[in-house]
Structure formats: C-alpha cells, structure tokens
Amino acid sequence: MDYIEKVLEKLKELARKLIEALLGPEAEPEPELIPIPVNERSRRR
C-alpha cells in the first residue's frame, strides 16, 4: 500500500510540473507591503 501512495505522489508531482510547463507557474499571492515610516519634517525642507 505504501508503494502505491509513493507512485501516486510522484504522478501528482509530474502532473503539476506538466501543467506548470503548459500554463505557466501557479499564481502566487502578492506579498503584503510593509509600511515604512517617513519623517515628514525632514522632507519639507
């Protein structure tokens, strides 16, 4: 039974790589922007 699970896992991985090659990489969520504090007083000079 363990052998069948390993084969299925390899097939899933192969199918994912094939789909990625045909359709492009999977869409990844955009990273969240990190707010950068700005010293307003120094910008006005």
Tab-separated table of C-alpha atoms in Angstrom:
chain	number	residue	atom	x	y	z
A	1	MET	CA	0.000	0.000	0.000
A	2	ASP	CA	2.877	2.339	0.799
A	3	TYR	CA	4.293	1.732	-2.690
A	4	ILE	CA	1.013	2.833	-4.326
A	5	GLU	CA	0.997	6.045	-2.276
A	6	LYS	CA	4.554	6.831	-3.374
A	7	VAL	CA	3.655	6.232	-7.026
A	8	LEU	CA	0.555	8.439	-6.726
A	9	GLU	CA	2.627	11.205	-5.124
A	10	LYS	CA	5.158	11.033	-7.974
A	11	LEU	CA	2.324	11.155	-10.526
A	12	LYS	CA	0.816	14.215	-8.826
A	13	GLU	CA	4.198	15.933	-8.853
A	14	LEU	CA	4.728	15.068	-12.525
A	15	ALA	CA	1.233	16.305	-13.445
A	16	ARG	CA	1.815	19.563	-11.552
A	17	LYS	CA	5.106	20.128	-13.390
A	18	LEU	CA	3.452	19.364	-16.723
A	19	ILE	CA	0.585	21.789	-16.064
A	20	GLU	CA	3.082	24.434	-14.912
A	21	ALA	CA	5.073	23.988	-18.124
A	22	LEU	CA	1.970	24.289	-20.299
A	23	LEU	CA	0.074	27.046	-18.485
A	24	GLY	CA	2.822	28.882	-16.651
A	25	PRO	CA	3.602	28.920	-12.945
A	26	GLU	CA	0.826	28.900	-10.387
A	27	ALA	CA	-0.335	32.371	-9.428
A	28	GLU	CA	1.211	33.413	-6.149
A	29	PRO	CA	-0.442	35.919	-3.839
A	30	GLU	CA	1.222	39.330	-3.874
A	31	PRO	CA	3.412	39.911	-0.852
A	32	GLU	CA	1.960	42.342	1.645
A	33	LEU	CA	3.608	45.750	1.534
A	34	ILE	CA	5.434	46.798	4.662
A	35	PRO	CA	4.736	50.409	5.660
A	36	ILE	CA	7.915	52.452	6.003
A	37	PRO	CA	7.756	55.342	8.468
A	38	VAL	CA	8.708	58.681	6.924
A	39	ASN	CA	9.944	61.672	8.873
A	40	GLU	CA	7.721	64.446	7.489
A	41	ARG	CA	9.784	67.273	8.990
A	42	SER	CA	12.916	66.416	7.014
A	43	ARG	CA	11.004	66.156	3.719
A	44	ARG	CA	9.590	69.713	3.921
A	45	ARG	CA	12.991	71.423	3.954
